[in-house]
Short mmCIF file of C-alpha atoms in Angstrom, two decimals:
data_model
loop_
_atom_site.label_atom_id
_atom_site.label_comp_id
_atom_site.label_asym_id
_atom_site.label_seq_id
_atom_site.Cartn_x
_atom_site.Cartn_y
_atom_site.Cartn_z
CA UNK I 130 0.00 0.00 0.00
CA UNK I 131 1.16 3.50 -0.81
CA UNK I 132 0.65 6.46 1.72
CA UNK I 133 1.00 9.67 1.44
CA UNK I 134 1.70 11.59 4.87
CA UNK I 135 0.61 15.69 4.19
CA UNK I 136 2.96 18.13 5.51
CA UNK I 137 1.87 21.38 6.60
CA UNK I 138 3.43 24.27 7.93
CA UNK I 139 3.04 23.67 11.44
CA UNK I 140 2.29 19.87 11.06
CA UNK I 141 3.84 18.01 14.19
CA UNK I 142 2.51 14.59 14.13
CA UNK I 143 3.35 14.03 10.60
CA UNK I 144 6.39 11.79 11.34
CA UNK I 145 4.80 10.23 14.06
CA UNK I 146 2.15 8.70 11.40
CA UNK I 147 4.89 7.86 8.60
CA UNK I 148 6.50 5.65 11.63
CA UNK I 149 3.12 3.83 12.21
CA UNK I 150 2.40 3.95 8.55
CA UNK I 151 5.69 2.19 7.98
CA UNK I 152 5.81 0.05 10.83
CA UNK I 153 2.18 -1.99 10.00
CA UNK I 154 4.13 -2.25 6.33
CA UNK I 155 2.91 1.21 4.05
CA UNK I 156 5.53 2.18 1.83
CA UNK I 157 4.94 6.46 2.95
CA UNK I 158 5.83 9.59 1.80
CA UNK I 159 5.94 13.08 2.44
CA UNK I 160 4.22 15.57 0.64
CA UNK I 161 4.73 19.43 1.33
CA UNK I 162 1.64 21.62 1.44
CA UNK I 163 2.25 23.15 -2.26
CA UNK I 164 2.49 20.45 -4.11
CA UNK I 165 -0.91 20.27 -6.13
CA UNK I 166 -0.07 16.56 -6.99
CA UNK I 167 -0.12 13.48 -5.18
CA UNK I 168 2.83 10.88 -5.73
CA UNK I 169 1.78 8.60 -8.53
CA UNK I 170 -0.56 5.31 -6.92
CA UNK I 171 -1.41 6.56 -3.76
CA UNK I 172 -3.81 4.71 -1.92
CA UNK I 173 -4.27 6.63 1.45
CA UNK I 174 -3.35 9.92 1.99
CA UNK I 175 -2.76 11.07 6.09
CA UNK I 176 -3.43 14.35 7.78
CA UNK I 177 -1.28 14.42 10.14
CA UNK I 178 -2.21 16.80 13.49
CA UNK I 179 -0.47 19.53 14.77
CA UNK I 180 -1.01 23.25 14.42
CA UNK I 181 -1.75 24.01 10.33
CA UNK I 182 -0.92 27.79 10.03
CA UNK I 183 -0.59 28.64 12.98
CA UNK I 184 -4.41 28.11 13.94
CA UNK I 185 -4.80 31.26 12.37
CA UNK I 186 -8.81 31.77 11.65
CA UNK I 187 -10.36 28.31 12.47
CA UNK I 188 -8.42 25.26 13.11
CA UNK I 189 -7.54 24.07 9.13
CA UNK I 190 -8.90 26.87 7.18
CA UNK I 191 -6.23 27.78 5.82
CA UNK I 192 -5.03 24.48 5.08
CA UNK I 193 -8.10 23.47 3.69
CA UNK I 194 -7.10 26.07 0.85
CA UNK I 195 -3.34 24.68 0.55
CA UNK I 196 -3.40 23.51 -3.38
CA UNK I 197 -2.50 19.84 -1.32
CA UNK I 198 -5.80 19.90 -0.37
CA UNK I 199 -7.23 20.23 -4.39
CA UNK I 200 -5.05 16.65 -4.80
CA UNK I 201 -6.83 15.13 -1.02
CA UNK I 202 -10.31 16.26 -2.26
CA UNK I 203 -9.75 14.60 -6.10
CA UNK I 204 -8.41 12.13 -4.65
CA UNK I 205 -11.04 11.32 -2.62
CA UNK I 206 -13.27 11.63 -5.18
CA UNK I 207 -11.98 9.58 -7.19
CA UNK I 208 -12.40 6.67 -4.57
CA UNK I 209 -9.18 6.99 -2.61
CA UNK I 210 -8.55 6.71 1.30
CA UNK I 211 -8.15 9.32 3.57
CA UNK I 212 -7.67 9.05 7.49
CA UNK I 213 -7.47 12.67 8.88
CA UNK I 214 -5.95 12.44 12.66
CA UNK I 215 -6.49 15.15 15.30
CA UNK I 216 -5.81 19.12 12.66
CA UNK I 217 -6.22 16.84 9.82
CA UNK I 218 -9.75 15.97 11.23
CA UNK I 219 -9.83 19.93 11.76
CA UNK I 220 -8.89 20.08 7.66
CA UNK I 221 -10.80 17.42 6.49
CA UNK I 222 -14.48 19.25 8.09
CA UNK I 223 -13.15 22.63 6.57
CA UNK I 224 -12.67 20.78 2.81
CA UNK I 225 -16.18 19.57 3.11
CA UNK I 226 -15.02 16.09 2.90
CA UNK I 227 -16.66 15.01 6.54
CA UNK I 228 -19.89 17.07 7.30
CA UNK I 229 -19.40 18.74 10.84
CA UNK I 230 -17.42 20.96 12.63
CA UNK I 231 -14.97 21.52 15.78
CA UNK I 232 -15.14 24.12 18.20
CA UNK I 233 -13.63 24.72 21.17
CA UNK I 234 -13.54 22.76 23.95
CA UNK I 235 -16.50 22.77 26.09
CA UNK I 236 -13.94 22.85 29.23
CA UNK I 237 -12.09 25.92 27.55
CA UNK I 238 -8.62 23.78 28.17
CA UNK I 239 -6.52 21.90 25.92
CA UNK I 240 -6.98 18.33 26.69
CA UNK I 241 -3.76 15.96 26.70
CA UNK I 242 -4.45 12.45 28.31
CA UNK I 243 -5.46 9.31 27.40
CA UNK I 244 -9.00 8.72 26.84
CA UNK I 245 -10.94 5.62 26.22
CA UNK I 246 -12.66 5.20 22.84
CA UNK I 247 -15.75 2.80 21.72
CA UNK I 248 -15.50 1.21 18.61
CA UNK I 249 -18.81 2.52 17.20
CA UNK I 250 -18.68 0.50 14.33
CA UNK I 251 -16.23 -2.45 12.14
CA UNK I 252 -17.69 -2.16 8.77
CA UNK I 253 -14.60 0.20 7.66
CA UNK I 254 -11.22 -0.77 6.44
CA UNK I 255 -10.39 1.36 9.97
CA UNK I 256 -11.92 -0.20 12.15
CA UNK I 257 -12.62 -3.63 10.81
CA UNK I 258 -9.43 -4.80 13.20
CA UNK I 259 -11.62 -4.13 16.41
CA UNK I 260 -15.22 -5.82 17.84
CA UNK I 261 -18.06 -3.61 17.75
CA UNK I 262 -17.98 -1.83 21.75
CA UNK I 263 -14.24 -2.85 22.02
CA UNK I 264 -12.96 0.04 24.25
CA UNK I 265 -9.25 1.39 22.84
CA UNK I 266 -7.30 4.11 24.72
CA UNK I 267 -6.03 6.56 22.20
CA UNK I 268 -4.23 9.51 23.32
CA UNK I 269 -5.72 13.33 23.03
CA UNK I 270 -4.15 16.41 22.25
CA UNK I 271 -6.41 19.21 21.67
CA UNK I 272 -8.10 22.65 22.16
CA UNK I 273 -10.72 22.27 19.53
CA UNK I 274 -12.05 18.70 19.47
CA UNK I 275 -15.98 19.37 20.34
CA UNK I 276 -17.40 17.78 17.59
CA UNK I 277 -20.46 19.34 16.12
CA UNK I 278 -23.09 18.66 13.44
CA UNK I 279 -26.88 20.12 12.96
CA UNK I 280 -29.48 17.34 13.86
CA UNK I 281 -30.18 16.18 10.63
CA UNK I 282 -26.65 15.59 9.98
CA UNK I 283 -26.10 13.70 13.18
CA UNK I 284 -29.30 11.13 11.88
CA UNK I 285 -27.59 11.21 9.25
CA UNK I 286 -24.10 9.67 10.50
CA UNK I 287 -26.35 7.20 12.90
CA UNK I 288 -28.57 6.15 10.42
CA UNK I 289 -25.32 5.30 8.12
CA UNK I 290 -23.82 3.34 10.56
CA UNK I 291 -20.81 6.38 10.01
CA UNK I 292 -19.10 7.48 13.65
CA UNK I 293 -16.09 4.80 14.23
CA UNK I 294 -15.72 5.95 17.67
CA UNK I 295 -17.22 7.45 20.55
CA UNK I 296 -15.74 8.70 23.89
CA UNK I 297 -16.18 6.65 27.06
CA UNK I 298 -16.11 9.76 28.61
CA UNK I 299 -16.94 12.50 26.86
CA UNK I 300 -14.01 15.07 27.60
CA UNK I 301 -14.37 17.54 25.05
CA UNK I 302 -18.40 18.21 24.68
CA UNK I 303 -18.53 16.69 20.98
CA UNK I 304 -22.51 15.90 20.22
CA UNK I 305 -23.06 12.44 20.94
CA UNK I 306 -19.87 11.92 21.96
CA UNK I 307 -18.35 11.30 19.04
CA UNK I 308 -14.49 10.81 18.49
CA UNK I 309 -14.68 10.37 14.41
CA UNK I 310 -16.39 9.68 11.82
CA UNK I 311 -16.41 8.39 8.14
CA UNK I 312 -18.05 9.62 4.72
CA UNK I 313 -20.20 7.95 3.09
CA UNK I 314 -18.30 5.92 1.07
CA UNK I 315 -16.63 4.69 4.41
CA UNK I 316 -13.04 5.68 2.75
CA UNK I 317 -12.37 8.88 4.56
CA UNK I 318 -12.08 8.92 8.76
CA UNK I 319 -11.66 11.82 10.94
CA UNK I 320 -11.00 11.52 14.18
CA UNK I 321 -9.74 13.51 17.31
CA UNK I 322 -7.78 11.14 19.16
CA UNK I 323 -4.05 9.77 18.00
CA UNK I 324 -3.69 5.89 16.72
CA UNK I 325 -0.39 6.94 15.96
CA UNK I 326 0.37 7.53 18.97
CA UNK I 327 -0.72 4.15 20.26
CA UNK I 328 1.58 1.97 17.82
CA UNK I 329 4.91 1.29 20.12
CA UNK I 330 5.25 -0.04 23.71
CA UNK I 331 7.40 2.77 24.31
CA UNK I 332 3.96 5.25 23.64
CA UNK I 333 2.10 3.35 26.76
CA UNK I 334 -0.11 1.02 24.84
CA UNK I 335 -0.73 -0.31 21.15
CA UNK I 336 -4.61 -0.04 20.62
CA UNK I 337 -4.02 1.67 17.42
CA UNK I 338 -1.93 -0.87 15.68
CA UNK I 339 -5.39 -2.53 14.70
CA UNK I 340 -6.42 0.74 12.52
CA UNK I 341 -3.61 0.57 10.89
CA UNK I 342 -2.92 -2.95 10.23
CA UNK I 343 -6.79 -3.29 9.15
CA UNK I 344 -6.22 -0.40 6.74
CA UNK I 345 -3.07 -2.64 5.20
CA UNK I 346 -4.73 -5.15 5.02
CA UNK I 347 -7.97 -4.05 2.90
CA UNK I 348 -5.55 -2.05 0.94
CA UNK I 349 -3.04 -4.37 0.11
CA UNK I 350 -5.88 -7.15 -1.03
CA UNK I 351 -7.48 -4.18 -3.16
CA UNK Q 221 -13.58 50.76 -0.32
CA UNK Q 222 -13.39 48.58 2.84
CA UNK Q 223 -16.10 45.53 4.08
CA UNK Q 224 -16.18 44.69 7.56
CA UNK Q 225 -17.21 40.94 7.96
CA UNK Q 226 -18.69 39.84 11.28
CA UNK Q 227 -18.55 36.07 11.43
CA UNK Q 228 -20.71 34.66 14.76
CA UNK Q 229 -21.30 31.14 15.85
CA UNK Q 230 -25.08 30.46 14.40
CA UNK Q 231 -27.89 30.79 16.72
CA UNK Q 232 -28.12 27.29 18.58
CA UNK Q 233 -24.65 26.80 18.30
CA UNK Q 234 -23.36 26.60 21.90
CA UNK Q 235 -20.49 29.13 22.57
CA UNK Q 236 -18.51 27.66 25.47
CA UNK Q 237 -15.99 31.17 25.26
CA UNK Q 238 -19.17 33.05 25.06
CA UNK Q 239 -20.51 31.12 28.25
CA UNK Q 240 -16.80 31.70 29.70
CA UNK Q 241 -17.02 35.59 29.42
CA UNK Q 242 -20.30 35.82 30.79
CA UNK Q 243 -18.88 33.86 34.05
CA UNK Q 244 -15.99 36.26 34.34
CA UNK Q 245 -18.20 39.60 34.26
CA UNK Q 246 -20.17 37.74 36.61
CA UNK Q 247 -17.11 37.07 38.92
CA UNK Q 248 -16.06 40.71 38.39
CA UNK Q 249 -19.67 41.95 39.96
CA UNK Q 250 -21.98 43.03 36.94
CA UNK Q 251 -25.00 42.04 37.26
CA UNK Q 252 -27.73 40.85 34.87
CA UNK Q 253 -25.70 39.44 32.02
CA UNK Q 254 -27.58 36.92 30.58
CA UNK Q 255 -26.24 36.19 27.32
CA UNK Q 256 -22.64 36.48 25.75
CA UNK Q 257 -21.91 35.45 22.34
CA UNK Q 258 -18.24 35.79 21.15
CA UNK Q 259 -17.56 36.40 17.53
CA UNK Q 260 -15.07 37.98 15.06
CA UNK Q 261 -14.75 41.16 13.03
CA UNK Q 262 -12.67 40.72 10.02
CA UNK Q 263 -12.28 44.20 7.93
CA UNK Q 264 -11.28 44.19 4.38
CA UNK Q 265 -9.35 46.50 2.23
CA UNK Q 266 -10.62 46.39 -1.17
CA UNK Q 267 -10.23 47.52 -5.00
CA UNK Q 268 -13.29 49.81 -6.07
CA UNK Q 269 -16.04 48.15 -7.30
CA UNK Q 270 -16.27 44.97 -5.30
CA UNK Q 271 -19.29 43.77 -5.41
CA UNK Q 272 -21.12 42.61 -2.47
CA UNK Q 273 -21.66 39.16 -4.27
CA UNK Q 274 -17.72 38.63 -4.31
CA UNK Q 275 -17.33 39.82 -1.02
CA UNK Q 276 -20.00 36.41 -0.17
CA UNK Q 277 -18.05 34.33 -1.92
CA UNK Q 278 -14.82 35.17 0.18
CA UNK Q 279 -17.60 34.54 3.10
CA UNK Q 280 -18.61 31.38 2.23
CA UNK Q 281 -15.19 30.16 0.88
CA UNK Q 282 -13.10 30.86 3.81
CA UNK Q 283 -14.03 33.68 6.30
CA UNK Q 284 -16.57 31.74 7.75
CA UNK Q 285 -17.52 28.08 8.36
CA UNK Q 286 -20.92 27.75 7.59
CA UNK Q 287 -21.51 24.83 9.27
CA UNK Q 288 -21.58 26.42 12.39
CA UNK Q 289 -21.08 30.14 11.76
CA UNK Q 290 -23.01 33.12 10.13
CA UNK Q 291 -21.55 36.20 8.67
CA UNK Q 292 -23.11 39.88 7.67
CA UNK Q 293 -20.96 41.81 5.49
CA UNK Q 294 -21.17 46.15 5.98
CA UNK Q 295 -20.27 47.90 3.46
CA UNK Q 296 -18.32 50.56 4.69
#
């Protein structure tokens, strides 16, 4: 499977998700914010977390503008996979490619802990590695992780079978305590928390191995 | 000619720094605050002749998220 890992200017998980990318067998690279093309074969492209621009306006406006984000949104399109992780969840809302938005924190604080996550549903190439209710602990970094979507869109998303995880406890005030959640096509996942950061031993735990390895696994058979 | 572009969270939208202001002014003794909504003001320089259609499009495109926000443009 290839992967491409998007680099912004401010990006700081983006090596952290080439390791994990790598380690459950992606062959990954890096592609800076201007290029308007993605590497030839691509099968998943990664938005990484971290601070796009600085923040500036709402959390991945400005990235959502980046001419990268002309390739993610063709690309999806087209069929491709896209997992957006923590600011690339943030991007991914602003592009329009998952309906929704996050605000800030109900608490006001930035939130950075491990939290425990329900696997809301398998039938993705994300989450098919998990049982449905499994509870994974993912880590959290964030300021603006309260999900929110109008009520029709939430029926939506729960009449689709779409979030892939929900909060044990809800830390952030997100609507139905939702952690992510896929398009329709079940390609693209956004999600707050960090599997990348669950990968290694050395992290504290290795609950997101699964999401990763599942993703290799439908991709390489594809 | 310059716009000024107030973006606010939509009605319904909860505003938890909106909520957090209205604590403080509390805490600092005014009384009778019962709402506080926080938005931003975004003023634009721009060539003559801008038309308040363009000036939308800008709205919609980037200066606000209309999921979740409204904007009213002034003219100015």
């Amino acid at each position: 499977m290839r992967a491409a890992v998007i680099v912004f200017p401010g990006s700081n998980c983006d090596r952290d998700m080439a390791v994990a990318l790598k380690a459950a067998g992606a062959d990954v690279s890096m592609v800076w914010h201007k290029d308007a093309t993605l590497p030839e074969g691509v099968d998943l492209v990664a938005v990484p977390g971290g601070f796009s621009f600085g923040d500036y306006l709402r959390c991945g406006a400005i990235a959502a503008q980046s001419p990268v984000s002309q390739a993610i949104v063709a690309h999806v399109e087209r069929g491709g996979y896209a997992l957006g992780v923590c600011n690339g969840f943030q991007v991914l809302t602003e592009t329009g490619l998952l309906p929704g938005a996050l605000m800030r924190n109900a608490g006001l604080k930035f939130l950075c802990k491990t939290v425990g996550l329900k696997v809301a549903t398998t039938a993705s190439a994300f989450t098919e590695g998990y049982a449905k209710g499994d509870v994974v602990n993912y880590p959290v970094a964030h300021h603006d992780g309260n999900y929110t979507a109008d009520a029709e869109t939430l029926a939506v998303l729960q009449g689709e079978d779409r979030i892939a995880f929900t909060y044990a406890q809800n830390p952030n005030g997100s609507v139905a305590d939702i952690a992510g959640v896929l398009s329709e096509n079940r390609r693209v996942l956004g999600m707050m928390p960090h599997p990348e950061r669950a990968v290694d031993a050395g992290h504290g735990g290795t609950d997101g191995k699964a999401l990763f390895a599942g993703l290799l696994g439908q991709l390489t058979a594809a | 000619m310059k716009a000024r572009v107030h973006v606010m969270l939509k009605n319904g939208v909860l505003d938890p720094q909106g909520a957090a202001v209205k604590h403080a002014l509390g805490t600092l003794g005014f009384a009778g605050v019962e709402d506080v909504r926080q938005g931003k003001v975004i003023e634009l320089e721009l060539a003559e002749g801008t038309t308040e259609a363009t000036i939308g499009e800008m709205c919609e495109k980037l200066l606000a998220n209309t999921v979740i926000e409204s904007y009213r443009v002034e003219v100015l």
